[in-house]
Amino acid sequence: MKDIKDFLRSNSLRPTKQRVLIAEYLFDGENKHVTAEKLSNELNRRRTGISLATVYNTLHDFYERGLLKKLSLGLDRVYFDTNTDHHHHFYSDKEQLLIDINNKLKVSGLPKLPKNKKTNKIEVIVHLDN
Amino acid sequence: MKDIKDFLRSNSLRPTKQRVLIAEYLFDGENKHVTAEKLSNELNRRRTGISLATVYNTLHDFYERGLLKKLSLGLDRVYFDTNTDHHHHFYSDKEQLLIDINNKLKVSGLPKLPKNKKTNKIEVIVHLDN
DNA sequence: TATCAGTTTAGAATGATTCTAAACTATTGA
DNA sequence: TCAATAGTTTAGAATCATTCTAAACTGATA
Ligand SMILES: [Mn+2]
Ligand SMILES: [Mn+2]
Ligand SMILES: [Zn+2]
Ligand SMILES: [Zn+2]
């Protein structure tokens, strides 16, 4: 798609066929939470022949351009989030469940910050069971 | 210390000299956030000769007995928290900073839960910069 | 004190991620 | 058009926190 190539170029990324295929999947309109492994599986399902190294490189490139958010919620497995607005999550480690909370959550009652520190962002994770 | 041996026994843990030394350090009255590596370094500083495997085993044993909380905040490194009350954190990945928020935070404006799910706990992480 | 379940330990294994360095390709200026 | 080059892809090695293995050790019990 011409659109996706321009999208990549406008983010200082050469529109290689690998990046085009990955971007087409990730930015198809619906928000996604993917791990490198899950994305790689999906790309294999599509017979793209894209290597796992390229999946990692591309996710990292997109992240550095601000096209993805990076989530480190549980142990050892990084999620990349196509929803780059500030938002929160329902999360279940056991069920590999990750759902956006786009509502305006409000967190009140915070104590004063440590000296010489400023808040970067407030992250709310609603851990689910059952 | 007799107290610590009883404390361990009352939690179905044999008071070996390794566990006694680790418990003495962890439960000395001030709340701590330790990684296996940081705890191992501290124990080496004290010339205890406790192996890293035992540090992992003991942290895990204490966690299973509910004597520690487990925190997976950033990438790849697990923190164990001697504060077992429900609480939140100021956190800086870059500075390895982790400070308890014991105030009664309030989170309001949550949307309805996904079907057939219930909230286990709400975790608030205030990410700090600078 | 003998027995045995529980514990400790060194070292191997695991697994997500990063690194390396060689082959490949999109871009561009002549 | 196309050579030159900077950027990209890739297989496989390396990294590193953590877990596993299985053999040696020890606290509890009778
Ligand atoms: Mn890891
Ligand atoms: Mn790991
Ligand atoms: Zn999200
Ligand atoms: Zn804490």
Short mmCIF file of C-alpha atoms (C1' of nucleotides) and ligand atoms in Angstrom, two decimals:
data_model
loop_
_atom_site.label_atom_id
_atom_site.label_comp_id
_atom_site.label_asym_id
_atom_site.label_seq_id
_atom_site.Cartn_x
_atom_site.Cartn_y
_atom_site.Cartn_z
CA MET A 1 0.00 0.00 0.00
CA LYS A 2 1.20 3.41 -0.92
CA ASP A 3 -0.27 4.76 2.32
CA ILE A 4 1.81 2.48 4.46
CA LYS A 5 4.96 3.21 2.55
CA ASP A 6 4.39 6.90 3.03
CA PHE A 7 3.57 6.30 6.66
CA LEU A 8 6.89 4.53 7.11
CA ARG A 9 8.84 7.13 5.15
CA SER A 10 7.27 9.93 7.15
CA ASN A 11 8.64 8.20 10.22
CA SER A 12 12.15 7.94 8.81
CA LEU A 13 11.84 4.25 8.14
CA ARG A 14 12.59 2.70 4.77
CA PRO A 15 9.52 0.87 3.52
CA THR A 16 11.04 -2.55 3.18
CA LYS A 17 8.68 -5.39 2.42
CA GLN A 18 9.13 -6.71 5.93
CA ARG A 19 8.18 -3.41 7.55
CA VAL A 20 5.24 -2.95 5.19
CA LEU A 21 3.85 -6.37 6.08
CA ILE A 22 4.31 -5.80 9.79
CA ALA A 23 2.83 -2.30 9.68
CA GLU A 24 -0.15 -3.51 7.66
CA TYR A 25 -0.87 -6.04 10.34
CA LEU A 26 -0.28 -3.81 13.33
CA PHE A 27 -1.96 -0.65 12.07
CA ASP A 28 -5.05 -2.08 10.45
CA GLY A 29 -7.38 0.02 12.57
CA GLU A 30 -7.96 -2.17 15.58
CA ASN A 31 -5.79 -1.80 18.64
CA LYS A 32 -3.50 -4.70 19.35
CA HIS A 33 -1.25 -5.92 22.11
CA VAL A 34 1.45 -8.15 20.67
CA THR A 35 4.55 -9.86 21.90
CA ALA A 36 7.42 -10.53 19.52
CA GLU A 37 6.53 -14.19 19.60
CA LYS A 38 2.83 -13.68 18.92
CA LEU A 39 3.59 -11.31 16.05
CA SER A 40 6.12 -13.72 14.64
CA ASN A 41 3.56 -16.53 14.79
CA GLU A 42 1.00 -14.41 12.97
CA LEU A 43 3.54 -13.52 10.29
CA ASN A 44 4.47 -17.17 9.87
CA ARG A 45 0.79 -18.00 9.51
CA ARG A 46 0.79 -15.50 6.65
CA ARG A 47 3.87 -17.14 5.10
CA THR A 48 5.83 -13.91 5.10
CA GLY A 49 9.15 -15.53 5.91
CA ILE A 50 10.10 -12.66 8.18
CA SER A 51 12.76 -13.65 10.68
CA LEU A 52 12.32 -13.32 14.41
CA ALA A 53 15.29 -10.95 14.51
CA THR A 54 13.46 -8.63 12.13
CA VAL A 55 10.32 -8.83 14.23
CA TYR A 56 12.32 -7.64 17.23
CA ASN A 57 14.12 -4.98 15.20
CA THR A 58 10.89 -3.68 13.70
CA LEU A 59 8.97 -3.56 16.97
CA HIS A 60 11.88 -1.68 18.48
CA ASP A 61 12.09 0.71 15.50
CA PHE A 62 8.37 1.42 15.68
CA TYR A 63 8.62 1.93 19.41
CA GLU A 64 11.48 4.41 19.01
CA ARG A 65 9.40 6.36 16.50
CA GLY A 66 6.54 6.51 18.98
CA LEU A 67 4.30 4.28 16.87
CA LEU A 68 4.01 1.70 19.63
CA LYS A 69 4.01 1.70 23.40
CA LYS A 70 5.98 -0.84 25.33
CA LEU A 71 4.37 -2.65 28.26
CA SER A 72 6.26 -4.67 30.86
CA LEU A 73 3.48 -5.92 33.03
CA GLY A 74 4.35 -9.39 34.14
CA LEU A 75 7.39 -11.51 34.00
CA ASP A 76 9.80 -11.57 31.19
CA ARG A 77 7.56 -10.90 28.19
CA VAL A 78 7.23 -7.47 26.65
CA TYR A 79 3.97 -6.38 25.03
CA PHE A 80 3.83 -3.74 22.32
CA ASP A 81 0.64 -1.72 22.23
CA THR A 82 -0.72 -0.03 19.11
CA ASN A 83 -2.78 2.27 21.31
CA THR A 84 -0.31 5.08 21.91
CA ASP A 85 -2.68 7.29 23.85
CA HIS A 86 -2.17 7.30 27.58
CA HIS A 87 -4.36 4.58 28.96
CA HIS A 88 -4.54 1.77 31.48
CA HIS A 89 -5.17 -1.98 31.42
CA PHE A 90 -7.09 -4.89 32.71
CA TYR A 91 -4.55 -7.66 32.95
CA SER A 92 -4.46 -11.33 33.69
CA ASP A 93 -1.06 -12.94 33.64
CA LYS A 94 -2.53 -16.41 33.80
CA GLU A 95 -4.88 -15.91 30.88
CA GLN A 96 -2.59 -13.70 28.79
CA LEU A 97 -5.42 -11.18 28.87
CA LEU A 98 -4.79 -7.52 28.22
CA ILE A 99 -7.64 -5.07 27.69
CA ASP A 100 -7.44 -1.31 27.33
CA ILE A 101 -9.03 1.03 29.82
CA ASN A 102 -9.52 4.21 27.86
CA ASN A 103 -11.83 5.87 30.34
CA LYS A 104 -10.61 8.81 32.26
CA LEU A 105 -9.46 7.07 35.38
CA LYS A 106 -8.71 9.30 38.28
CA VAL A 107 -6.09 8.51 40.90
CA SER A 108 -6.43 10.62 44.01
CA GLY A 109 -4.66 10.73 47.31
CA LEU A 110 -1.10 10.56 46.09
CA PRO A 111 1.51 11.64 48.63
CA LYS A 112 4.09 14.24 47.73
CA LEU A 113 6.79 13.12 45.34
CA PRO A 114 10.32 12.30 46.43
CA LYS A 115 12.65 15.30 46.29
CA ASN A 116 13.83 16.36 42.84
CA LYS A 117 11.59 13.89 41.09
CA LYS A 118 8.74 14.50 38.75
CA THR A 119 5.96 12.21 37.62
CA ASN A 120 6.44 10.76 34.19
CA LYS A 121 3.22 8.83 34.07
CA ILE A 122 0.78 7.07 36.33
CA GLU A 123 0.08 3.50 35.34
CA VAL A 124 -2.92 1.62 36.66
CA ILE A 125 -3.09 -2.13 36.22
CA VAL A 126 -6.30 -3.87 37.21
CA HIS A 127 -5.28 -7.47 37.82
CA LEU A 128 -8.05 -9.90 37.04
CA ASP A 129 -8.84 -13.34 38.28
CA ASN A 130 -11.23 -15.98 37.15
CA MET B 1 17.92 -15.52 67.28
CA LYS B 2 15.30 -17.68 68.89
CA ASP B 3 12.59 -15.32 67.64
CA ILE B 4 13.55 -15.79 64.04
CA LYS B 5 13.78 -19.55 64.38
CA ASP B 6 10.29 -19.62 65.82
CA PHE B 7 9.13 -17.25 63.13
CA LEU B 8 10.44 -19.63 60.48
CA ARG B 9 9.05 -22.72 62.21
CA SER B 10 5.66 -21.09 62.56
CA ASN B 11 5.70 -20.69 58.81
CA SER B 12 6.57 -24.32 58.18
CA LEU B 13 10.16 -23.55 57.28
CA ARG B 14 13.11 -25.25 58.90
CA PRO B 15 15.31 -22.64 60.51
CA THR B 16 18.50 -23.44 58.65
CA LYS B 17 21.39 -21.08 59.15
CA GLN B 18 20.90 -19.73 55.62
CA ARG B 19 17.24 -18.93 56.21
CA VAL B 20 17.94 -17.41 59.59
CA LEU B 21 20.56 -15.09 58.11
CA ILE B 22 18.31 -14.08 55.24
CA ALA B 23 15.29 -13.56 57.48
CA GLU B 24 17.35 -11.50 59.92
CA TYR B 25 18.32 -9.21 57.11
CA LEU B 26 14.92 -8.98 55.43
CA PHE B 27 12.75 -8.68 58.52
CA ASP B 28 14.80 -6.31 60.63
CA GLY B 29 11.96 -3.82 60.93
CA GLU B 30 12.48 -1.59 57.94
CA ASN B 31 10.70 -2.33 54.70
CA LYS B 32 12.92 -3.47 51.88
CA HIS B 33 12.66 -4.06 48.17
CA VAL B 34 15.28 -6.58 47.09
CA THR B 35 16.19 -8.46 43.98
CA ALA B 36 17.88 -11.83 44.22
CA GLU B 37 21.09 -10.23 43.04
CA LYS B 38 20.98 -7.35 45.50
CA LEU B 39 20.23 -9.71 48.37
CA SER B 40 23.02 -12.02 47.30
CA ASN B 41 25.44 -9.09 47.20
CA GLU B 42 24.44 -8.02 50.68
CA LEU B 43 24.89 -11.57 51.97
CA ASN B 44 28.31 -11.80 50.34
CA ARG B 45 29.26 -8.51 52.00
CA ARG B 46 28.40 -10.23 55.27
CA ARG B 47 30.53 -13.24 54.38
CA THR B 48 27.65 -15.66 54.80
CA GLY B 49 28.68 -17.93 51.95
CA ILE B 50 25.06 -18.44 50.92
CA SER B 51 24.73 -19.56 47.31
CA LEU B 52 22.70 -17.70 44.75
CA ALA B 53 20.52 -20.78 44.30
CA THR B 54 19.62 -20.64 47.97
CA VAL B 55 18.83 -16.95 47.71
CA TYR B 56 16.36 -17.73 44.94
CA ASN B 57 14.96 -20.72 46.82
CA THR B 58 14.53 -18.75 50.03
CA LEU B 59 12.91 -15.73 48.41
CA HIS B 60 10.53 -18.08 46.69
CA ASP B 61 9.81 -20.00 49.91
CA PHE B 62 9.12 -16.78 51.80
CA TYR B 63 6.92 -15.57 48.98
CA GLU B 64 4.90 -18.79 49.00
CA ARG B 65 4.38 -18.40 52.75
CA GLY B 66 3.10 -14.87 52.20
CA LEU B 67 6.07 -13.28 53.95
CA LEU B 68 7.06 -11.34 50.84
CA LYS B 69 5.28 -9.78 47.91
CA LYS B 70 6.60 -10.20 44.41
CA LEU B 71 6.84 -7.17 42.11
CA SER B 72 7.37 -7.35 38.37
CA LEU B 73 7.50 -3.71 37.45
CA GLY B 74 10.02 -3.27 34.71
CA LEU B 75 11.94 -5.59 32.54
CA ASP B 76 13.19 -8.90 33.55
CA ARG B 77 14.09 -8.32 37.19
CA VAL B 78 11.82 -9.38 40.03
CA TYR B 79 11.65 -7.39 43.25
CA PHE B 80 10.59 -8.93 46.54
CA ASP B 81 8.88 -6.58 48.94
CA THR B 82 8.87 -7.01 52.70
CA ASN B 83 5.82 -4.77 52.92
CA THR B 84 3.04 -7.30 52.49
CA ASP B 85 0.20 -4.85 53.00
CA HIS B 86 -1.57 -3.77 49.85
CA HIS B 87 0.20 -0.68 48.64
CA HIS B 88 1.51 1.11 45.57
CA HIS B 89 4.86 2.42 44.36
CA PHE B 90 6.86 5.27 43.03
CA TYR B 91 9.16 3.70 40.51
CA SER B 92 12.07 4.71 38.35
CA ASP B 93 13.49 2.03 36.14
CA LYS B 94 16.50 4.12 35.25
CA GLU B 95 17.43 4.88 38.84
CA GLN B 96 16.41 1.52 40.28
CA LEU B 97 14.20 3.51 42.63
CA LEU B 98 11.26 1.92 44.38
CA ILE B 99 9.36 3.72 47.13
CA ASP B 100 6.21 2.61 48.88
CA ILE B 101 3.00 4.56 48.66
CA ASN B 102 1.10 3.53 51.75
CA ASN B 103 -1.49 6.27 51.60
CA LYS B 104 -4.99 5.38 50.74
CA LEU B 105 -4.92 5.99 47.04
CA LYS B 106 -8.27 6.06 45.36
CA VAL B 107 -8.83 4.99 41.78
CA SER B 108 -12.14 6.14 40.37
CA GLY B 109 -13.79 5.96 36.99
CA LEU B 110 -13.10 2.32 36.23
CA PRO B 111 -15.27 0.85 33.49
CA LYS B 112 -17.18 -2.35 34.07
CA LEU B 113 -15.12 -5.51 34.22
CA PRO B 114 -14.93 -8.00 31.38
CA LYS B 115 -17.55 -10.74 31.67
CA ASN B 116 -16.90 -13.45 34.23
CA LYS B 117 -13.87 -11.70 35.61
CA LYS B 118 -13.28 -10.27 39.02
CA THR B 119 -10.70 -7.82 40.24
CA ASN B 120 -7.83 -9.35 42.09
CA LYS B 121 -6.02 -6.16 42.91
CA ILE B 122 -5.50 -2.69 41.54
CA GLU B 123 -1.87 -1.74 41.15
CA VAL B 124 -0.79 1.86 40.72
CA ILE B 125 2.74 2.61 39.59
CA VAL B 126 3.85 6.23 39.57
CA HIS B 127 6.73 6.33 37.13
CA LEU B 128 9.28 8.98 38.01
CA ASP B 129 11.76 10.92 35.97
CA ASN B 130 14.66 13.09 36.92
"C1'" DT C 1 22.22 -41.47 67.51
"C1'" DA C 2 19.99 -43.26 63.12
"C1'" DT C 3 16.87 -42.10 59.89
"C1'" DC C 4 14.70 -39.37 56.56
"C1'" DA C 5 12.43 -35.52 54.72
"C1'" DG C 6 13.76 -31.14 53.83
"C1'" DT C 7 17.50 -28.09 52.30
"C1'" DT C 8 21.60 -26.42 50.01
"C1'" DT C 9 24.49 -26.17 46.21
"C1'" DA C 10 27.22 -26.10 41.72
"C1'" DG C 11 26.47 -26.28 37.46
"C1'" DA C 12 23.45 -27.08 33.50
"C1'" DA C 13 19.30 -25.61 31.19
"C1'" DT C 14 15.84 -22.33 29.77
"C1'" DG C 15 13.89 -18.62 27.27
"C1'" DA C 16 13.17 -13.90 26.04
"C1'" DT C 17 15.92 -10.65 24.21
"C1'" DT C 18 20.12 -8.51 22.26
"C1'" DC C 19 24.23 -8.71 19.65
"C1'" DT C 20 27.29 -9.76 15.65
"C1'" DA C 21 28.71 -9.61 11.30
"C1'" DA C 22 27.82 -10.91 6.75
"C1'" DA C 23 24.50 -10.69 2.91
"C1'" DC C 24 20.97 -7.88 0.94
"C1'" DT C 25 18.31 -3.64 -0.67
"C1'" DA C 26 16.18 1.06 -0.91
"C1'" DT C 27 17.72 5.48 -2.04
"C1'" DT C 28 20.00 8.80 -4.54
"C1'" DG C 29 23.20 11.55 -7.20
"C1'" DA C 30 25.91 11.47 -11.39
"C1'" DT D 1 20.32 4.11 -15.46
"C1'" DC D 2 23.07 2.45 -11.96
"C1'" DA D 3 27.02 2.49 -8.81
"C1'" DA D 4 27.83 3.78 -4.29
"C1'" DT D 5 26.35 3.69 0.23
"C1'" DA D 6 23.65 3.82 4.23
"C1'" DG D 7 20.17 1.29 6.05
"C1'" DT D 8 18.11 -3.34 6.71
"C1'" DT D 9 17.64 -8.29 7.25
"C1'" DT D 10 19.15 -12.51 8.95
"C1'" DA D 11 21.12 -16.82 11.23
"C1'" DG D 12 23.23 -17.91 14.81
"C1'" DA D 13 25.84 -16.71 18.96
"C1'" DA D 14 25.72 -14.30 23.29
"C1'" DT D 15 23.46 -12.52 27.40
"C1'" DC D 16 21.35 -12.82 31.67
"C1'" DA D 17 17.74 -13.51 35.09
"C1'" DT D 18 15.75 -17.37 36.57
"C1'" DT D 19 14.72 -22.35 37.04
"C1'" DC D 20 16.09 -27.05 37.09
"C1'" DT D 21 18.85 -31.19 38.36
"C1'" DA D 22 20.71 -34.28 41.18
"C1'" DA D 23 24.06 -35.06 44.58
"C1'" DA D 24 25.69 -33.79 49.19
"C1'" DC D 25 24.20 -32.08 53.53
"C1'" DT D 26 21.40 -31.18 57.86
"C1'" DG D 27 17.42 -30.30 61.09
"C1'" DA D 28 13.79 -32.85 63.28
"C1'" DT D 29 12.14 -36.82 65.29
"C1'" DA D 30 12.06 -41.15 67.84
MN MN E 1 14.92 -12.23 30.16
MN MN E 2 14.08 -14.53 31.59
ZN ZN E 3 -3.30 -0.97 25.70
ZN ZN E 4 6.64 -1.82 48.38
#
